[in-house]
Amino acid sequence: MQQAGWLLPASLTGYLWLKGHQPGLPGWGCPFRAITGVPCPGCFLTRATISALHGDLTTSVSLHAFGPVMAAGLIAWSAMAIQRRRLWPFPWRLRPGLALATAVGGYWLLRLVLSQVFGLAAPWGFPGSG
């Protein structure tokens, strides 16, 4: 039996695109936010990615600046996984991963301070804050 794990990225991307048309499809909330009441670095990233997959970059960026980046990454990952028939078709590099994690963490801290301390809403804070 041949493994088809390489189809996972395209399935995930397709599901997110479909969820943009059918918001009632199952999903889950942020457990960190549910427990602490504080948004995590990825809060609103799913909705931002869905908006970017539908071409609504203004909404995407207002929800999370990394939404368009995530959408582009998912599309690239899907295409390369299908082409190479491998779930993870990229060579693993530590520095780009750390740079991305640092950027997302810094963005999260900025949003957290601006929304929780100064009461600012999107695009600088979290949607619905302020």
Short mmCIF file of the C-alpha atoms (twelve columns), coordinates in Angstrom:
data_MODEL
# 
_entry.id   MODEL 
# 
loop_
_atom_site.group_PDB 
_atom_site.id 
_atom_site.type_symbol 
_atom_site.label_atom_id 
_atom_site.label_alt_id 
_atom_site.label_comp_id 
_atom_site.label_asym_id 
_atom_site.label_seq_id 
_atom_site.Cartn_x 
_atom_site.Cartn_y 
_atom_site.Cartn_z 
_atom_site.pdbx_PDB_model_num 
ATOM 1   C CA . MET A 1   0.000   0.000  0.000  1 
ATOM 2   C CA . GLN A 2   1.391   3.381  -1.026 1 
ATOM 3   C CA . GLN A 3   1.434   6.167  1.579  1 
ATOM 4   C CA . ALA A 4   -0.414  9.319  0.617  1 
ATOM 5   C CA . GLY A 5   0.781   11.669 3.382  1 
ATOM 6   C CA . TRP A 6   2.022   14.037 0.690  1 
ATOM 7   C CA . LEU A 7   -1.636  14.918 0.027  1 
ATOM 8   C CA . LEU A 8   -2.029  16.357 3.539  1 
ATOM 9   C CA . PRO A 9   -0.823  19.917 2.704  1 
ATOM 10  C CA . ALA A 10  -3.206  20.220 -0.255 1 
ATOM 11  C CA . SER A 11  -6.037  18.759 1.833  1 
ATOM 12  C CA . LEU A 12  -5.409  21.267 4.615  1 
ATOM 13  C CA . THR A 13  -5.197  24.171 2.167  1 
ATOM 14  C CA . GLY A 14  -8.373  23.027 0.413  1 
ATOM 15  C CA . TYR A 15  -10.194 22.647 3.727  1 
ATOM 16  C CA . LEU A 16  -9.260  26.185 4.769  1 
ATOM 17  C CA . TRP A 17  -10.369 27.544 1.410  1 
ATOM 18  C CA . LEU A 18  -13.675 25.654 1.710  1 
ATOM 19  C CA . LYS A 19  -14.144 26.852 5.309  1 
ATOM 20  C CA . GLY A 20  -14.116 30.396 3.919  1 
ATOM 21  C CA . HIS A 21  -17.270 29.494 1.975  1 
ATOM 22  C CA . GLN A 22  -18.779 27.287 4.674  1 
ATOM 23  C CA . PRO A 23  -17.927 28.822 8.088  1 
ATOM 24  C CA . GLY A 24  -19.994 26.133 9.824  1 
ATOM 25  C CA . LEU A 25  -17.380 23.477 9.051  1 
ATOM 26  C CA . PRO A 26  -15.747 22.098 12.195 1 
ATOM 27  C CA . GLY A 27  -12.730 23.757 13.691 1 
ATOM 28  C CA . TRP A 28  -11.406 24.488 17.151 1 
ATOM 29  C CA . GLY A 29  -10.646 27.548 19.191 1 
ATOM 30  C CA . CYS A 30  -7.403  28.499 20.836 1 
ATOM 31  C CA . PRO A 31  -6.845  26.445 24.002 1 
ATOM 32  C CA . PHE A 32  -4.282  28.983 25.288 1 
ATOM 33  C CA . ARG A 33  -6.811  31.811 24.998 1 
ATOM 34  C CA . ALA A 34  -9.567  29.660 26.506 1 
ATOM 35  C CA . ILE A 35  -7.433  28.909 29.571 1 
ATOM 36  C CA . THR A 36  -5.663  32.244 30.073 1 
ATOM 37  C CA . GLY A 37  -7.932  34.762 28.345 1 
ATOM 38  C CA . VAL A 38  -4.861  36.032 26.497 1 
ATOM 39  C CA . PRO A 39  -4.572  35.558 22.722 1 
ATOM 40  C CA . CYS A 40  -1.662  33.367 21.609 1 
ATOM 41  C CA . PRO A 41  0.751   34.216 18.762 1 
ATOM 42  C CA . GLY A 42  -1.452  32.297 16.323 1 
ATOM 43  C CA . CYS A 43  -4.815  33.733 17.369 1 
ATOM 44  C CA . PHE A 44  -6.737  34.952 14.311 1 
ATOM 45  C CA . LEU A 45  -4.129  33.409 11.984 1 
ATOM 46  C CA . THR A 46  -6.563  30.771 10.678 1 
ATOM 47  C CA . ARG A 47  -9.155  33.407 9.766  1 
ATOM 48  C CA . ALA A 48  -6.422  35.594 8.262  1 
ATOM 49  C CA . THR A 49  -5.159  32.661 6.180  1 
ATOM 50  C CA . ILE A 50  -8.682  31.872 4.979  1 
ATOM 51  C CA . SER A 51  -9.173  35.513 3.934  1 
ATOM 52  C CA . ALA A 52  -5.846  35.498 2.087  1 
ATOM 53  C CA . LEU A 53  -6.737  32.250 0.293  1 
ATOM 54  C CA . HIS A 54  -9.867  34.036 -0.935 1 
ATOM 55  C CA . GLY A 55  -7.854  37.043 -2.106 1 
ATOM 56  C CA . ASP A 56  -9.085  39.404 0.627  1 
ATOM 57  C CA . LEU A 57  -5.674  40.666 1.730  1 
ATOM 58  C CA . THR A 58  -7.027  43.724 3.558  1 
ATOM 59  C CA . THR A 59  -9.110  41.589 5.907  1 
ATOM 60  C CA . SER A 60  -6.321  39.047 6.163  1 
ATOM 61  C CA . VAL A 61  -3.731  41.580 7.298  1 
ATOM 62  C CA . SER A 62  -6.197  43.248 9.669  1 
ATOM 63  C CA . LEU A 63  -6.702  39.887 11.404 1 
ATOM 64  C CA . HIS A 64  -3.045  38.802 11.463 1 
ATOM 65  C CA . ALA A 65  -0.099  40.198 9.497  1 
ATOM 66  C CA . PHE A 66  1.179   36.696 8.797  1 
ATOM 67  C CA . GLY A 67  -2.090  35.562 7.134  1 
ATOM 68  C CA . PRO A 68  -0.913  36.181 3.559  1 
ATOM 69  C CA . VAL A 69  2.484   34.658 4.395  1 
ATOM 70  C CA . MET A 70  0.783   31.544 5.783  1 
ATOM 71  C CA . ALA A 71  -1.504  31.269 2.741  1 
ATOM 72  C CA . ALA A 72  1.430   31.568 0.335  1 
ATOM 73  C CA . GLY A 73  3.382   29.038 2.385  1 
ATOM 74  C CA . LEU A 74  0.500   26.561 2.359  1 
ATOM 75  C CA . ILE A 75  0.096   26.883 -1.411 1 
ATOM 76  C CA . ALA A 76  3.836   26.421 -1.986 1 
ATOM 77  C CA . TRP A 77  3.976   23.488 0.435  1 
ATOM 78  C CA . SER A 78  0.984   21.856 -1.273 1 
ATOM 79  C CA . ALA A 79  2.433   22.238 -4.765 1 
ATOM 80  C CA . MET A 80  5.875   20.952 -3.814 1 
ATOM 81  C CA . ALA A 81  4.490   18.061 -1.751 1 
ATOM 82  C CA . ILE A 82  2.388   16.922 -4.707 1 
ATOM 83  C CA . GLN A 83  5.250   17.397 -7.157 1 
ATOM 84  C CA . ARG A 84  7.775   15.501 -5.024 1 
ATOM 85  C CA . ARG A 85  5.296   13.100 -3.391 1 
ATOM 86  C CA . ARG A 86  6.716   13.856 0.039  1 
ATOM 87  C CA . LEU A 87  4.917   15.335 3.045  1 
ATOM 88  C CA . TRP A 88  7.832   17.655 3.811  1 
ATOM 89  C CA . PRO A 89  9.580   18.387 0.491  1 
ATOM 90  C CA . PHE A 90  11.860  21.138 1.821  1 
ATOM 91  C CA . PRO A 91  15.292  20.771 3.402  1 
ATOM 92  C CA . TRP A 92  15.097  21.696 7.077  1 
ATOM 93  C CA . ARG A 93  17.014  24.877 7.899  1 
ATOM 94  C CA . LEU A 94  17.234  26.125 11.482 1 
ATOM 95  C CA . ARG A 95  17.914  29.822 10.855 1 
ATOM 96  C CA . PRO A 96  14.842  30.612 8.715  1 
ATOM 97  C CA . GLY A 97  12.659  28.733 11.209 1 
ATOM 98  C CA . LEU A 98  14.096  30.702 14.121 1 
ATOM 99  C CA . ALA A 99  13.762  33.968 12.195 1 
ATOM 100 C CA . LEU A 100 10.101  33.243 11.460 1 
ATOM 101 C CA . ALA A 101 9.406   32.229 15.071 1 
ATOM 102 C CA . THR A 102 11.109  35.406 16.306 1 
ATOM 103 C CA . ALA A 103 9.104   37.568 13.894 1 
ATOM 104 C CA . VAL A 104 5.796   35.966 14.904 1 
ATOM 105 C CA . GLY A 105 6.700   36.250 18.597 1 
ATOM 106 C CA . GLY A 106 7.653   39.908 18.247 1 
ATOM 107 C CA . TYR A 107 4.477   40.658 16.325 1 
ATOM 108 C CA . TRP A 108 2.455   38.902 19.033 1 
ATOM 109 C CA . LEU A 109 4.099   40.915 21.809 1 
ATOM 110 C CA . LEU A 110 3.470   44.158 19.919 1 
ATOM 111 C CA . ARG A 111 -0.194  43.300 19.380 1 
ATOM 112 C CA . LEU A 112 -0.582  42.128 22.960 1 
ATOM 113 C CA . VAL A 113 0.815   45.339 24.414 1 
ATOM 114 C CA . LEU A 114 -1.118  47.599 22.041 1 
ATOM 115 C CA . SER A 115 -4.430  45.797 22.558 1 
ATOM 116 C CA . GLN A 116 -4.255  44.822 26.237 1 
ATOM 117 C CA . VAL A 117 -2.349  47.816 27.614 1 
ATOM 118 C CA . PHE A 118 -3.440  50.608 25.286 1 
ATOM 119 C CA . GLY A 119 -6.820  49.203 24.203 1 
ATOM 120 C CA . LEU A 120 -6.136  49.498 20.475 1 
ATOM 121 C CA . ALA A 121 -8.058  47.234 18.109 1 
ATOM 122 C CA . ALA A 122 -7.044  45.864 14.697 1 
ATOM 123 C CA . PRO A 123 -4.828  46.316 12.761 1 
ATOM 124 C CA . TRP A 124 -2.411  46.834 15.672 1 
ATOM 125 C CA . GLY A 125 -4.301  45.044 18.404 1 
ATOM 126 C CA . PHE A 126 -6.473  41.967 18.313 1 
ATOM 127 C CA . PRO A 127 -9.844  42.168 16.565 1 
ATOM 128 C CA . GLY A 128 -12.582 43.056 19.003 1 
ATOM 129 C CA . SER A 129 -10.240 44.618 21.544 1 
ATOM 130 C CA . GLY A 130 -10.377 48.233 22.586 1 
# 
